[in-house]
């Protein structure tokens, strides 16, 4: 198997949860069946949404630095366990020699296998991800249409991620799950046929409380986990 | 904070659980308060107990290799998330330049702060850890006496770790927790005033099911997590 490098720590809980999902989704009878991983969990990487909104320093130098650490350590391919950081993926590809797994494109490919062309897909993500348009573009490239929460709902999604009682503050609560389910319900009423949990903090909440939702929710964490297992096992 | 390298993957579930405990035990309001980690989770490292019993290849070259990867990636100190691998710690220290956190000594220090001199401490660990005597020696150096399970109980501990329905096979069950509690009970009846969960697979089970035990159980995972947080924050 190939040694997969993960640029993580954005946040650290989402990175640990990704690693857990890689374990859960790997058919294994013992340690040696599991994917070898090199993980740089660096929570000092500047906030991606703040940077994309012009309210903070760019995370790009730190993202490149983490990638170079993993390259130096012998990683054979790279993944980034933060959707918003994928706004910088073209720059990362230019700065580093190793191939990258593109979580956002993997998610769009997964959703496109489930829905008819032209279908609307709700996107639960950070302000940075939405403003950078990375899901809008990736879904459009697969013939699908991104549907964003209305502003008040988007503020509630951001509070689940970044609030004083948010995932990044170490809280994972039923109330967060209820908020996410309610935002997904509103997207469904506006026409969404599925929803993407397009921030790796969100599946931490959904997995813990498994709220009922009107439409299927595609976890970007699980899609990335499956892509990491697949690419680790591929010869390419 | 200093960047802590973790030689892990022995097993991968125990490594993910250690990372989760580092998160849980860090006082944090947001991502940036967390410890930066470089984790080499390499489940291909040969089994430590098999090697120590002469029934398999030495893990030492792979352990050194993982340490060198973390060194190349810029880690500032190292930890090993497997108790049995600590049998090779003197060799690892010789082969690598970075300072190591010694989980076994950290555990012995923790227990010695809770018990009077000469007290007996039950040790739940792999056959390899017991045969290498690393807890026996570390507890003795702190004025304490290691008490090992009787052979039939030791076989049950090994089955919890390595069995077809063991932690390394991806199973975490109430039955395992009951077995561990029963072994701890037997150690208590033989005089143990505390027990050490001296294999990082064991706290995965104890944390999931929290069985009642007659004596306090010291988790080697939690002790290592606290030492990692402390050393990451120290200037030395």
Coordinates of C-alpha atoms in Angstrom, one line a residue:
Chain A
X1 CA 0.0 0.0 0.0
X2 CA 1.1 3.6 -0.6
X3 CA 1.8 5.9 2.3
X4 CA -0.8 8.6 2.3
X5 CA 0.0 12.0 3.7
X6 CA -2.8 14.0 5.3
X7 CA -2.5 17.8 5.7
X8 CA -4.8 18.2 8.7
X9 CA -5.5 20.0 11.9
X10 CA -8.2 22.1 10.3
X11 CA -9.6 21.4 12.8
X12 CA -7.8 18.7 14.8
X13 CA -11.1 17.0 15.7
X14 CA -12.1 16.7 12.1
X15 CA -8.7 15.1 11.3
X16 CA -9.0 12.5 14.1
X17 CA -12.6 11.8 12.9
X18 CA -11.3 11.3 9.3
X19 CA -8.7 8.8 10.6
X20 CA -11.4 7.0 12.5
X21 CA -13.5 6.8 9.4
X22 CA -10.6 5.5 7.4
X23 CA -10.3 2.7 10.0
X24 CA -14.0 2.0 10.0
X25 CA -14.3 1.8 6.3
X26 CA -11.3 -0.4 5.7
X27 CA -12.1 -4.1 5.5
X28 CA -9.5 -5.4 8.0
X29 CA -8.8 -8.5 10.2
X30 CA -5.8 -7.0 11.9
X31 CA -3.4 -4.1 12.1
X32 CA -1.5 -4.9 8.9
X33 CA -4.6 -4.6 6.7
X34 CA -4.9 -0.8 7.5
X35 CA -3.7 2.1 5.4
X36 CA -0.4 3.6 6.4
X37 CA -0.8 7.2 7.1
X38 CA 1.4 10.2 7.7
X39 CA -0.6 13.0 9.3
X40 CA 0.4 16.5 9.9
X41 CA -2.2 17.8 12.2
X42 CA -1.2 21.4 12.6
X43 CA -3.9 23.6 14.2
X44 CA -1.7 26.6 13.7
X45 CA -2.6 26.8 10.0
X46 CA -4.4 30.2 9.7
X47 CA -8.1 30.0 9.3
X48 CA -9.2 29.5 5.8
X49 CA -12.5 31.3 5.9
X50 CA -11.0 34.3 7.6
X51 CA -8.4 34.5 4.8
X52 CA -10.8 34.0 2.0
X53 CA -12.9 36.9 3.4
X54 CA -9.8 39.1 3.6
X55 CA -10.0 39.1 7.4
X56 CA -6.8 37.1 8.2
X57 CA -3.5 35.9 6.9
X58 CA -3.3 33.4 4.0
X59 CA -3.0 29.8 5.1
X60 CA -1.2 28.9 1.9
X61 CA 2.4 29.1 3.2
X62 CA 1.5 26.9 6.2
X63 CA -0.4 24.5 3.9
X64 CA 2.6 24.2 1.6
X65 CA 4.8 23.8 4.7
X66 CA 2.7 20.9 6.0
X67 CA 2.8 19.3 2.5
X68 CA 6.6 19.7 2.4
X69 CA 6.9 18.1 5.8
X70 CA 4.9 15.1 4.5
X71 CA 6.9 15.0 1.3
X72 CA 10.2 15.0 3.4
X73 CA 8.8 12.2 5.5
X74 CA 8.2 10.0 2.4
X75 CA 4.4 10.4 1.7
X76 CA 3.5 9.1 -1.7
X77 CA 0.3 11.1 -2.2
X78 CA -1.5 13.8 -0.3
X79 CA -4.9 14.7 0.9
X80 CA -6.2 17.7 2.7
X81 CA -8.8 17.1 5.5
X82 CA -10.4 20.6 5.2
X83 CA -12.9 21.5 2.4
X84 CA -12.2 25.2 2.6
X85 CA -8.5 24.6 2.2
X86 CA -9.4 23.2 -1.2
X87 CA -9.7 26.7 -2.4
X88 CA -5.9 26.7 -2.4
X89 CA -5.6 23.3 -4.1
X90 CA -4.4 24.7 -7.4
X91 CA -1.6 26.6 -5.6
X92 CA -0.7 23.5 -3.5
X93 CA -0.4 21.4 -6.6
X94 CA 1.9 24.0 -8.1
X95 CA 4.1 24.1 -5.0
X96 CA 4.4 20.4 -4.4
X97 CA 5.4 17.4 -6.5
X98 CA 3.1 14.8 -5.0
X99 CA -0.3 14.0 -6.4
X100 CA -3.3 15.2 -4.4
X101 CA -6.7 13.6 -3.7
X102 CA -9.3 16.3 -4.4
X103 CA -12.0 15.9 -1.7
X104 CA -14.4 18.4 -3.3
X105 CA -14.2 16.7 -6.7
X106 CA -14.6 13.3 -5.1
X107 CA -17.7 14.5 -3.3
X108 CA -19.2 15.9 -6.5
X109 CA -18.4 12.6 -8.3
X110 CA -20.2 10.7 -5.5
X111 CA -23.3 12.9 -5.6
X112 CA -23.5 12.8 -9.4
X113 CA -23.7 9.0 -9.3
X114 CA -26.9 9.4 -7.1
X115 CA -28.9 12.1 -8.8
X116 CA -30.2 13.0 -12.3
X117 CA -28.4 15.7 -14.3
X118 CA -29.3 19.2 -13.3
X119 CA -30.5 18.2 -9.8
X120 CA -30.0 20.7 -7.0
X121 CA -27.6 19.7 -4.2
X122 CA -27.6 21.5 -0.8
X123 CA -24.2 22.6 0.4
X124 CA -23.4 22.8 4.1
X125 CA -20.0 24.5 4.3
X126 CA -18.1 27.4 5.7
X127 CA -18.6 30.9 4.4
X128 CA -15.1 30.6 2.9
X129 CA -16.0 27.5 0.9
X130 CA -19.2 29.0 -0.4
X131 CA -17.6 32.3 -1.3
X132 CA -14.7 30.5 -3.1
X133 CA -17.3 28.6 -5.0
X134 CA -15.5 25.4 -4.9
X135 CA -18.6 23.2 -4.5
X136 CA -20.5 25.3 -7.0
X137 CA -17.8 24.7 -9.6
X138 CA -17.2 21.1 -8.8
X139 CA -20.9 20.2 -8.9
X140 CA -21.4 22.2 -12.1
X141 CA -18.6 20.3 -13.7
X142 CA -20.6 17.1 -12.9
X143 CA -23.9 18.6 -14.2
X144 CA -25.4 19.4 -10.8
X145 CA -26.5 22.7 -9.2
X146 CA -25.3 23.8 -5.8
X147 CA -27.9 25.3 -3.5
X148 CA -26.6 27.3 -0.6
X149 CA -28.5 27.9 2.7
X150 CA -30.3 31.3 3.0
X151 CA -28.2 33.9 5.0
X152 CA -29.8 33.2 8.4
X153 CA -29.4 29.5 8.0
X154 CA -25.8 29.9 6.8
X155 CA -25.1 31.9 10.0
X156 CA -26.5 28.9 12.0
X157 CA -24.2 26.5 10.1
X158 CA -21.2 28.7 10.8
X159 CA -22.2 28.8 14.5
X160 CA -22.2 25.0 14.6
X161 CA -18.6 25.0 13.2
X162 CA -17.1 28.1 14.8
X163 CA -19.5 29.2 17.6
X164 CA -18.6 29.4 21.3
X165 CA -20.4 26.0 21.6
X166 CA -19.2 24.8 18.1
X167 CA -17.2 21.8 17.0
X168 CA -14.0 23.8 16.8
X169 CA -14.5 24.8 20.5
X170 CA -14.7 21.1 21.4
X171 CA -18.5 20.8 21.6
X172 CA -20.5 18.1 19.8
X173 CA -24.2 18.4 20.7
X174 CA -27.7 17.3 19.9
X175 CA -28.6 21.0 19.4
X176 CA -26.0 21.2 16.6
X177 CA -27.5 18.1 15.0
X178 CA -31.0 19.7 15.2
X179 CA -29.7 22.9 13.6
X180 CA -28.1 21.0 10.7
X181 CA -31.2 18.9 10.2
X182 CA -33.3 22.0 10.1
X183 CA -31.0 23.7 7.5
X184 CA -31.1 20.5 5.4
X185 CA -34.9 20.5 5.6
X186 CA -35.0 24.1 4.4
X187 CA -32.7 23.2 1.4
X188 CA -35.0 20.2 0.6
X189 CA -38.0 22.5 0.6
X190 CA -36.2 24.8 -1.9
X191 CA -35.5 21.8 -4.2
X192 CA -32.4 20.0 -3.0
X193 CA -32.4 16.3 -3.7
X194 CA -29.3 15.6 -1.5
X195 CA -27.1 17.6 0.7
X196 CA -23.3 17.7 1.0
X197 CA -21.7 17.9 4.4
X198 CA -19.0 20.0 2.8
X199 CA -17.0 20.9 5.9
X200 CA -15.2 18.1 7.8
X201 CA -16.5 19.4 11.2
X202 CA -20.1 18.7 10.2
X203 CA -19.9 14.9 9.8
X204 CA -18.5 14.8 13.4
X205 CA -21.9 16.1 14.6
X206 CA -24.0 14.1 12.1
X207 CA -22.3 10.8 13.0
X208 CA -22.6 11.4 16.7
X209 CA -26.4 12.1 16.6
X210 CA -27.6 10.7 13.3
X211 CA -30.5 13.2 12.9
X212 CA -33.3 12.2 10.5
X213 CA -33.1 14.2 7.3
X214 CA -35.5 14.4 4.3
X215 CA -32.7 13.9 1.8
X216 CA -29.5 11.8 1.8
X217 CA -26.5 13.7 3.3
X218 CA -23.1 12.9 1.7
X219 CA -20.3 13.2 4.2
X220 CA -17.2 14.8 2.7
X221 CA -15.2 13.0 5.4
X222 CA -16.5 9.5 4.4
X223 CA -15.9 10.3 0.7
X224 CA -12.3 11.4 1.4
X225 CA -11.8 8.3 3.6
X226 CA -12.9 6.0 0.8
X227 CA -10.8 7.8 -1.7
X228 CA -7.7 7.5 0.6
X229 CA -8.3 3.8 1.0
X230 CA -8.8 3.4 -2.8
X231 CA -5.7 5.4 -3.7
X232 CA -3.5 3.8 -1.0
X233 CA -4.4 0.4 -2.5
X234 CA -3.9 1.5 -6.1
X235 CA -0.6 0.9 -7.8
X236 CA -0.5 4.1 -9.8
Chain B
X1 CA 4.2 24.9 21.0
X2 CA 6.6 22.2 19.9
X3 CA 5.7 19.8 17.1
X4 CA 5.3 16.3 18.6
X5 CA 6.0 13.3 16.4
X6 CA 4.1 10.1 17.2
X7 CA 5.3 6.7 16.0
X8 CA 2.0 4.9 15.8
X9 CA -0.1 2.5 13.9
X10 CA 0.5 -0.2 16.6
X11 CA -2.4 -0.6 16.2
X12 CA -4.0 2.2 14.2
X13 CA -7.1 2.3 16.4
X14 CA -5.0 2.9 19.5
X15 CA -3.2 5.7 17.7
X16 CA -6.5 7.4 16.7
X17 CA -7.7 7.0 20.2
X18 CA -4.5 8.6 21.6
X19 CA -5.0 11.6 19.3
X20 CA -8.7 11.8 20.5
X21 CA -7.5 11.8 24.1
X22 CA -4.9 14.5 23.4
X23 CA -7.8 16.6 22.1
X24 CA -10.1 15.8 25.0
X25 CA -7.4 16.5 27.6
X26 CA -6.3 19.8 26.1
X27 CA -8.0 22.9 27.5
X28 CA -9.0 24.6 24.2
X29 CA -11.4 27.2 22.9
X30 CA -10.6 26.8 19.2
X31 CA -8.3 25.0 16.8
X32 CA -5.2 27.0 17.5
X33 CA -5.1 25.9 21.2
X34 CA -4.4 22.3 20.2
X35 CA -1.1 20.5 20.1
X36 CA 0.5 20.3 16.6
X37 CA 1.2 16.7 15.8
X38 CA 3.0 14.7 13.2
X39 CA 1.8 11.1 13.2
X40 CA 3.3 8.2 11.4
X41 CA 0.5 5.6 11.7
X42 CA 2.2 2.6 10.1
X43 CA 0.4 -0.6 10.7
X44 CA 3.1 -2.5 8.7
X45 CA 5.5 -2.3 11.7
X46 CA 6.1 -5.9 12.6
X47 CA 4.3 -7.2 15.7
X48 CA 6.2 -6.4 18.9
X49 CA 5.0 -9.3 20.9
X50 CA 5.7 -11.9 18.2
X51 CA 9.3 -10.5 17.8
X52 CA 9.9 -10.5 21.6
X53 CA 8.8 -14.1 21.7
X54 CA 11.1 -15.0 18.8
X55 CA 8.2 -15.7 16.6
X56 CA 8.5 -12.9 14.1
X57 CA 10.9 -10.3 12.6
X58 CA 12.1 -7.4 14.8
X59 CA 10.1 -4.2 14.5
X60 CA 13.2 -2.1 15.3
X61 CA 14.1 -1.2 11.7
X62 CA 10.6 -0.1 11.0
X63 CA 10.4 1.8 14.3
X64 CA 13.6 3.6 13.5
X65 CA 12.3 4.2 9.9
X66 CA 9.1 5.8 11.3
X67 CA 11.2 7.9 13.7
X68 CA 13.4 9.1 10.8
X69 CA 10.4 10.0 8.8
X70 CA 9.1 12.2 11.6
X71 CA 12.6 13.7 12.1
X72 CA 12.8 14.5 8.4
X73 CA 9.3 16.1 8.7
X74 CA 10.5 18.4 11.5
X75 CA 9.2 16.8 14.6
X76 CA 10.8 18.3 17.7
X77 CA 10.3 15.4 20.1
X78 CA 8.9 11.9 19.7
X79 CA 6.5 9.5 21.4
X80 CA 5.6 5.9 20.7
X81 CA 1.9 5.0 21.0
X82 CA 2.6 1.3 21.8
X83 CA 3.7 0.1 25.2
X84 CA 5.3 -3.1 23.9
X85 CA 7.4 -1.1 21.5
X86 CA 9.0 0.5 24.5
X87 CA 11.1 -2.6 24.9
X88 CA 13.0 -1.1 22.0
X89 CA 13.2 2.4 23.4
X90 CA 16.9 2.2 24.3
X91 CA 17.7 1.2 20.7
X92 CA 15.4 3.9 19.3
X93 CA 17.2 6.5 21.5
X94 CA 20.5 5.4 20.1
X95 CA 19.3 5.5 16.5
X96 CA 17.6 8.9 16.6
X97 CA 18.6 12.4 17.7
X98 CA 15.3 13.6 19.0
X99 CA 14.2 13.3 22.6
X100 CA 11.6 10.7 23.4
X101 CA 8.7 10.7 25.9
X102 CA 8.8 7.4 27.7
X103 CA 5.2 6.3 28.2
X104 CA 6.1 3.4 30.5
X105 CA 8.1 5.6 32.9
X106 CA 5.3 8.2 32.7
X107 CA 2.8 5.6 33.8
X108 CA 5.0 4.4 36.6
X109 CA 5.5 8.0 37.8
X110 CA 1.7 8.5 37.7
X111 CA 1.0 5.4 39.7
X112 CA 3.7 6.1 42.3
X113 CA 2.0 9.4 43.1
X114 CA -1.1 7.5 44.1
X115 CA 0.2 4.5 46.1
X116 CA 2.4 4.0 49.1
X117 CA 5.9 2.6 48.5
X118 CA 6.0 -1.2 48.0
X119 CA 2.4 -1.4 46.8
X120 CA 1.4 -4.0 44.2
X121 CA 0.2 -2.7 40.8
X122 CA -1.6 -5.0 38.4
X123 CA -0.4 -4.9 34.8
X124 CA -2.7 -5.5 31.9
X125 CA -0.4 -5.7 28.9
X126 CA 0.7 -7.9 26.0
X127 CA 2.8 -11.1 26.5
X128 CA 5.7 -9.1 24.9
X129 CA 5.5 -6.3 27.4
X130 CA 5.4 -8.7 30.3
X131 CA 8.2 -10.8 29.1
X132 CA 10.4 -7.8 28.3
X133 CA 9.7 -6.7 31.9
X134 CA 9.4 -3.1 31.0
X135 CA 6.6 -2.3 33.5
X136 CA 8.2 -4.6 36.2
X137 CA 11.4 -2.5 35.9
X138 CA 9.7 0.9 35.6
X139 CA 7.5 0.2 38.6
X140 CA 10.4 -1.2 40.6
X141 CA 12.4 2.0 39.9
X142 CA 9.5 3.9 41.5
X143 CA 9.4 1.6 44.5
X144 CA 6.3 -0.3 43.4
X145 CA 5.8 -4.0 42.6
X146 CA 4.2 -5.3 39.3
X147 CA 1.6 -8.0 39.6
X148 CA 0.9 -9.9 36.4
X149 CA -2.3 -11.8 35.7
X150 CA -2.2 -15.6 36.2
X151 CA -1.6 -17.5 32.9
X152 CA -5.3 -18.2 32.1
X153 CA -6.2 -14.5 32.7
X154 CA -3.3 -13.4 30.6
X155 CA -4.6 -15.5 27.8
X156 CA -7.9 -13.7 28.1
X157 CA -6.2 -10.3 28.0
X158 CA -4.3 -11.3 24.9
X159 CA -7.6 -12.4 23.3
X160 CA -9.1 -9.0 24.0
X161 CA -6.2 -7.4 22.1
X162 CA -5.4 -9.9 19.4
X163 CA -8.4 -12.3 19.2
X164 CA -10.6 -12.8 16.2
X165 CA -13.1 -10.5 18.0
X166 CA -10.3 -8.4 19.5
X167 CA -9.5 -4.7 19.3
X168 CA -6.9 -5.2 16.6
X169 CA -9.6 -7.0 14.5
X170 CA -11.8 -3.9 14.8
X171 CA -14.0 -5.1 17.6
X172 CA -14.7 -3.1 20.8
X173 CA -17.3 -4.9 22.8
X174 CA -19.0 -5.1 26.2
X175 CA -17.7 -8.7 26.5
X176 CA -14.1 -7.4 26.3
X177 CA -14.8 -4.9 29.0
X178 CA -16.3 -7.6 31.2
X179 CA -13.1 -9.7 30.7
X180 CA -10.8 -6.9 31.6
X181 CA -12.9 -6.0 34.7
X182 CA -12.7 -9.7 35.8
X183 CA -9.0 -9.8 35.3
X184 CA -8.6 -6.6 37.3
X185 CA -10.8 -8.1 40.0
X186 CA -8.5 -11.1 40.3
X187 CA -5.4 -8.9 40.5
X188 CA -7.2 -6.9 43.3
X189 CA -7.9 -10.1 45.2
X190 CA -4.2 -11.0 44.9
X191 CA -3.2 -7.6 46.4
X192 CA -3.1 -5.0 43.6
X193 CA -4.0 -1.5 44.8
X194 CA -4.3 -0.2 41.3
X195 CA -4.1 -1.6 37.7
X196 CA -2.2 -0.2 34.7
X197 CA -3.9 -0.5 31.3
X198 CA -0.4 -1.0 29.8
X199 CA -1.4 -1.7 26.3
X200 CA -2.9 1.2 24.2
X201 CA -5.6 -1.1 22.8
X202 CA -7.1 -1.6 26.3
X203 CA -8.2 2.0 27.1
X204 CA -10.1 1.9 23.8
X205 CA -12.3 -0.8 25.4
X206 CA -12.4 0.7 29.0
X207 CA -13.3 4.1 27.7
X208 CA -16.1 2.8 25.5
X209 CA -17.8 0.7 28.3
X210 CA -16.4 2.1 31.5
X211 CA -16.7 -1.1 33.6
X212 CA -16.8 -0.9 37.4
X213 CA -13.5 -2.0 38.8
X214 CA -12.4 -2.5 42.4
X215 CA -9.2 -0.5 42.0
X216 CA -8.3 2.6 39.9
X217 CA -7.1 1.8 36.4
X218 CA -4.4 4.0 35.0
X219 CA -4.7 4.4 31.3
X220 CA -1.3 4.4 29.6
X221 CA -3.0 6.3 26.7
X222 CA -4.2 9.1 28.9
X223 CA -0.9 9.3 30.7
X224 CA 0.9 9.6 27.3
X225 CA -1.6 12.1 26.1
X226 CA -1.0 14.3 29.1
X227 CA 2.8 14.0 28.8
X228 CA 2.5 15.0 25.1
X229 CA 0.5 18.1 26.0
X230 CA 2.9 19.0 28.7
X231 CA 6.0 18.5 26.6
X232 CA 4.6 20.3 23.6
X233 CA 3.9 23.3 25.8
X234 CA 7.3 23.2 27.5
X235 CA 10.2 25.3 26.2
X236 CA 12.9 22.8 26.8

